[in-house]
Steps between C-alpha positions, in 0.01 A plus 500: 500500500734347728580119522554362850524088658194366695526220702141250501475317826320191500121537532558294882847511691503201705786275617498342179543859257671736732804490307582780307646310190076361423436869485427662137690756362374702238561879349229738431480895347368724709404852427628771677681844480896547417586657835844467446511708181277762658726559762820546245297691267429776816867449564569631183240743444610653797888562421325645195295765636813580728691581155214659344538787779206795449344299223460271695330634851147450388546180491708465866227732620206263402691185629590706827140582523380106410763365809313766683165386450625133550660564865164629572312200416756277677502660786088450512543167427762425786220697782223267339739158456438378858171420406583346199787299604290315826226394194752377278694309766216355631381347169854382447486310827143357423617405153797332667440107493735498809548734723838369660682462162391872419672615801806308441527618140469873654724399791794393215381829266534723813882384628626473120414888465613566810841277464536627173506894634710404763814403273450763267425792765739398775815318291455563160429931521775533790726246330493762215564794774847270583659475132434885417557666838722248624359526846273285748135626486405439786493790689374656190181263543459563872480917416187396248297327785280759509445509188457109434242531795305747336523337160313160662270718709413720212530234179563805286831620361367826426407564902841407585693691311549815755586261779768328249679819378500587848708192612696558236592838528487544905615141575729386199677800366348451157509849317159665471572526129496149468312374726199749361563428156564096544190441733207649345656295154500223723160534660334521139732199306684303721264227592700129552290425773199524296661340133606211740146462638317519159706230364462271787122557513460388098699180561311384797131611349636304184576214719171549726307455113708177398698697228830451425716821363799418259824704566431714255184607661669513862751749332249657318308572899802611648552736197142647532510499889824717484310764220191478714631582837669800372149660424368385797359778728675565829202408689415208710368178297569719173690164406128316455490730216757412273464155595214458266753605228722217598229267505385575190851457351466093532112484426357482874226695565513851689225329775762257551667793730220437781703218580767664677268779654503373862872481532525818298516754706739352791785426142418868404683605821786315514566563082465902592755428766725353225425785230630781805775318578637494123419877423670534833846293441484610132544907608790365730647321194421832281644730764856292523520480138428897465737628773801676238210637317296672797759608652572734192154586510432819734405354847107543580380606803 
């Protein structure tokens, strides 16, 4: 059981009741699923099965096998989700008691994803570059441009990774031993494009359904987001996903995500974009940090 706010509006909003302070608030329990905890609990039980070594492959085998078997079932769901998304777009927009204000709450969605991705992929990520490698990055950035075009062509991590390494290692000098080793890590875990997505999306479907989340429960999102997006499947729109875990951490339903479907899959590309670029500038951080100690190592060819 979870406790959340609701806010009551009153039965007619008129000139007379629009403000918000003759609005009810009350708290309710909702039932729901401690996604949170699930997600530490695999945490753990992972690290575990790591120490456990040969006692412990059946179990890495079966879990391999169950990711497996869960890829497969995305990836029929992504060829059939066309279909699905028009249907549940279009009964969003008949639902809609006004069109216009629908669009402008997408509209102000849309540019705080895409503002949001902006700082952290272009200022925050090289910023980071500047106070380890003590060097501009932006030539570093220009030698990725064919990879950060085929990340927003592609929307998939995964599909970009050859064209990445190869920037890297033809383009940037990065050391194959790094740059194979940091990227494919990368490609599988690093996902800030996507955590900052998720936790955007909850806050403006809370807002779109008149509920209010307490800082705790914004931490609480950004927390889950962050776990989420690191088992998030290198695939385009794999974020949708996880985002029903997210939801489900503040007690909004997982149908809730059909809000966001129409703007969905233009945000997927630019958040992949953001993902390539950090696995990118993190194995040029990795590779300054690592010189003394590969240059002891014996040189590969």
């Amino acid at each position: 059981m979870r406790y959340r706010t609701v806010i009551i509006p009153p039965k007619e909003i008129n000139e007379t009741n629009s403000d918000i302070k003759l609005w009810d608030f009350t708290g309710e329990y909702t039932g729901s699923s401690n996604v949170l905890g699930l997600v530490v609990f695999s945490v753990v039980q992972g690290i575990a099965i790591a120490q456990m070594g040969k006692v412990g492959k059946p179990l890495q085998d079966f879990y391999t096998a169950l990711g497996e078997a869960m890829m497969l079932i995305t990836n029929w769901v992504i060829w059939l989700s066309p279909f699905g998304v028009f249907f549940l777009v279009t009964s969003k927009v008949l639902e809609a008691e006004s069109f216009a204000v629908m669009v402008g709450q997408m509209g102000m969605y849309f540019m705080t994803v895409l503002v949001g991705l902006i700082l952290h992929g272009f200022i925050v990520v090289p910023l980071i570059y500047v106070i380890c490698v003590k060097k501009m990055p932006i030539k570093f950035i220009a030698n990725m441009g064919q990879a950060i075009l085929t990340a927003f062509a592609t929307g998939s991590s995964s599909a970009t990774l050859s064209v990445s390494m190869g920037c890297l290692e033809e383009k940037n000098g990065i050391d194959v031993r790094v740059s194979r080793f940091v990227m494919p890590i990368g490609a599988t875990i690093n996902m800030d494009g996507t955590a900052l997505y998720e936790a955007v999306a909850v806050i403006f479907i809370s807002q779109v359904r008149h509920m209010t989340l307490s800082l705790t429960q914004i931490i609480s999102v950004s927390i889950t987001a962050t776990m989420a997006s690191i088992g998030a499947a290198s695939i385009p729109q794999a974020g949708l996903v996880t985002m029903v875990m997210v939801l489900d951490t503040v007690g909004l339903p997982a149908e809730d995500v059909s809000l966001i479907f129409a703007v969905d899959w233009l945000l997927d590309r630019f958040r992949t974009t953001v993902n390539v670029l950090g696995d990118a500038i993190g194995a040029g951080v990795v590779a300054h940090l690592s010189q003394k100690e590969l240059a002891q190592l014996p040189s590969i060819n």
